Coordinates of C-alpha atoms in Angstrom, one line a residue:
M151 CA 5.3 -2.9 16.5
S152 CA 8.8 -2.2 15.5
A153 CA 10.8 -1.8 12.3
G154 CA 10.9 -4.9 10.3
E155 CA 7.6 -6.3 11.6
A156 CA 4.2 -7.2 10.1
M157 CA 0.8 -7.8 11.5
T158 CA -2.3 -9.1 9.9
V159 CA -5.7 -7.8 11.0
R160 CA -8.4 -10.4 10.6
G161 CA -12.2 -10.4 11.2
P162 CA -15.5 -10.7 9.5
N163 CA -16.8 -8.0 7.1
G164 CA -17.9 -5.0 9.0
S165 CA -15.7 -5.8 12.1
G166 CA -13.6 -2.6 11.7
K167 CA -10.5 -3.7 9.9
T168 CA -10.6 -0.8 7.4
S169 CA -11.5 1.7 10.1
L170 CA -8.6 0.5 12.2
L171 CA -6.2 1.0 9.3
R172 CA -7.6 4.5 8.7
I173 CA -7.2 5.4 12.3
L174 CA -3.6 4.2 12.4
G175 CA -2.9 6.2 9.3
G176 CA -4.4 9.4 10.6
L177 CA -7.2 9.3 8.1
L178 CA -10.0 8.8 10.6
T179 CA -10.1 10.1 14.2
Q180 CA -10.3 7.6 17.0
A181 CA -13.1 7.9 19.6
S182 CA -10.6 7.7 22.5
G183 CA -7.0 6.8 23.3
V184 CA -3.7 7.9 21.8
I185 CA -1.8 6.5 18.8
R186 CA 1.9 7.3 19.1
T187 CA 4.5 6.7 16.4
A188 CA 8.2 6.9 16.7
S189 CA 10.4 7.7 13.8
E190 CA 13.8 9.3 13.0
A191 CA 12.0 12.6 13.2
G192 CA 10.9 11.9 16.7
D193 CA 7.8 10.7 18.5
T194 CA 4.3 12.0 17.7
S195 CA 0.7 11.4 18.4
E196 CA -0.5 14.0 15.8
A197 CA -2.5 12.5 12.9
D198 CA -1.0 15.1 10.4
E199 CA 2.5 14.0 11.2
R200 CA 1.5 10.3 11.2
R201 CA 0.2 10.6 7.7
T202 CA 3.6 11.5 6.4
L203 CA 4.9 8.2 7.5
V204 CA 2.2 6.1 5.8
G205 CA 2.0 4.3 2.5
W206 CA -1.7 3.6 2.0
F207 CA -3.0 0.7 -0.1
G208 CA -6.8 0.7 0.1
H209 CA -9.9 -0.5 -1.8
Q210 CA -9.7 2.7 -4.0
D211 CA -6.5 2.4 -6.0
G212 CA -5.8 6.1 -6.4
I213 CA -5.2 5.7 -10.1
K214 CA -6.1 8.3 -12.7
S215 CA -8.1 6.3 -15.3
Q216 CA -7.4 8.8 -18.1
L217 CA -3.6 8.4 -17.7
S218 CA -1.4 5.4 -18.6
P219 CA 0.4 3.4 -15.9
R220 CA 3.6 5.1 -16.9
E221 CA 2.0 8.6 -16.7
N222 CA 0.4 7.8 -13.3
L223 CA 3.8 6.8 -11.8
H224 CA 5.6 9.8 -13.4
F225 CA 2.9 12.2 -12.0
L226 CA 3.4 10.7 -8.5
A227 CA 7.2 10.8 -8.8
R228 CA 7.0 14.6 -9.6
F229 CA 4.4 15.3 -7.0
F230 CA 6.3 13.6 -4.2
A231 CA 9.8 14.4 -5.5
A232 CA 10.5 10.7 -5.8
E233 CA 13.1 9.0 -8.0
A234 CA 11.5 9.1 -11.5
A235 CA 14.2 6.7 -12.8
S236 CA 12.6 3.9 -10.8
V237 CA 9.3 4.1 -12.8
E238 CA 10.4 1.8 -15.5
S239 CA 11.8 -0.8 -13.1
L240 CA 8.6 -0.7 -11.1
L241 CA 6.5 -1.2 -14.2
T242 CA 8.6 -4.2 -15.1
R243 CA 8.5 -5.6 -11.5
V244 CA 4.7 -5.5 -11.3
G245 CA 4.2 -6.9 -14.8
L246 CA 3.0 -3.8 -16.5
A247 CA 5.8 -3.1 -18.9
A248 CA 3.7 -4.2 -21.9
P249 CA 0.6 -2.1 -21.1
A250 CA 2.6 0.8 -19.7
D251 CA 1.2 3.3 -22.2
L252 CA -2.4 2.0 -22.3
S253 CA -5.0 4.2 -20.7
C254 CA -5.7 2.8 -17.2
R255 CA -9.4 2.7 -18.0
Y256 CA -8.6 -0.4 -20.0
L257 CA -6.7 -2.2 -17.3
S258 CA -8.2 -5.2 -15.5
A259 CA -8.8 -5.0 -11.8
G260 CA -5.7 -7.1 -11.2
Q261 CA -3.6 -4.8 -13.4
R262 CA -4.9 -1.8 -11.5
K263 CA -4.0 -3.5 -8.2
R264 CA -0.5 -4.2 -9.6
L265 CA -0.2 -0.5 -10.5
A266 CA -1.2 0.4 -7.0
L267 CA 1.6 -1.8 -5.7
A268 CA 4.0 0.0 -7.9
R269 CA 2.7 3.3 -6.6
L270 CA 3.2 2.2 -3.0
Q271 CA 6.9 1.4 -3.7
L272 CA 7.5 4.7 -5.6
V273 CA 7.3 6.9 -2.5
P274 CA 9.2 5.4 0.4
R275 CA 7.2 5.4 3.6
P276 CA 8.1 3.3 6.7
L277 CA 4.6 2.2 7.6
W278 CA 2.5 0.5 5.0
L279 CA -1.2 0.1 5.8
L280 CA -2.7 -2.5 3.3
D281 CA -6.4 -3.2 3.1
E282 CA -7.0 -6.5 1.3
P283 CA -3.8 -6.3 -0.9
F284 CA -4.4 -9.7 -2.4
A285 CA -8.0 -9.1 -3.7
S286 CA -8.4 -9.2 -7.5
L287 CA -5.0 -10.7 -8.0
D288 CA -4.3 -14.0 -9.6
E289 CA -1.8 -16.5 -8.1
R290 CA 1.2 -14.8 -9.6
G291 CA -0.1 -11.4 -8.5
R292 CA -0.6 -12.6 -4.9
T293 CA 2.9 -14.1 -4.9
L294 CA 4.2 -10.7 -6.2
A295 CA 2.3 -8.7 -3.6
G296 CA 3.6 -11.0 -0.8
Q297 CA 7.2 -10.6 -2.0
I298 CA 6.8 -6.8 -2.2
I299 CA 5.5 -6.7 1.3
A300 CA 8.2 -9.0 2.5
D301 CA 10.9 -6.9 0.9
H302 CA 9.5 -3.8 2.6
I303 CA 9.7 -5.5 6.0
A304 CA 13.2 -6.8 5.2
R305 CA 14.3 -3.2 4.6
G306 CA 13.0 -2.3 8.1
G307 CA 9.6 -1.2 7.1
I308 CA 6.4 -2.0 9.0
A309 CA 3.2 -3.5 7.5
V310 CA -0.3 -3.7 8.9
I311 CA -2.4 -5.9 6.6
A312 CA -6.1 -6.4 6.8
T313 CA -6.8 -9.6 4.9
H314 CA -8.7 -12.8 4.7
D315 CA -5.9 -14.5 2.8
P316 CA -3.0 -16.5 4.2
M317 CA 0.3 -14.6 4.5
P318 CA 3.4 -15.9 2.7
F319 CA 5.6 -15.0 5.7
D320 CA 5.3 -15.1 9.5
C321 CA 3.7 -12.3 11.3
R322 CA 1.5 -11.5 14.3
T323 CA -2.3 -11.5 13.9
L324 CA -4.9 -9.3 15.5
S325 CA -8.4 -10.8 15.4
L326 CA -11.4 -8.6 15.5
A327 CA -14.7 -10.2 16.5

């Protein structure tokens, strides 16, 4: 895959979609073969280096339940030295401006998914690995997720998306049997 491209990974439950994403992201070691990434920093096949290029969006949302959405994003901005000023605009974009100061333990599954989408955008990474990004989202949330992914691709990012849902834009498909 090249910059500005997306691919969906489709297959039945248990076919290896999540495992494939974890291997691509350097979170799981493959049994054989080599995964090579090319970036401005150079080519690498090292999992540790590959992880620095990856924005991960998995089943676990990575949200601290005791913190508010605003606090979660500010924490991540400090941790990754990201632009903290973008926190408010991200909260607005994902529809969490109103509950921005509510403890995340009170958020619905869809709201938590929206916060995970904001988190993904906060720390720029060229390769997004998304595992069922539309799950738990209502129609507006699915549209928003599709637009966020499309924007990432339009900026030259790459997205690999494990999903059962139709994509709102054209992309290649890898089918696992």
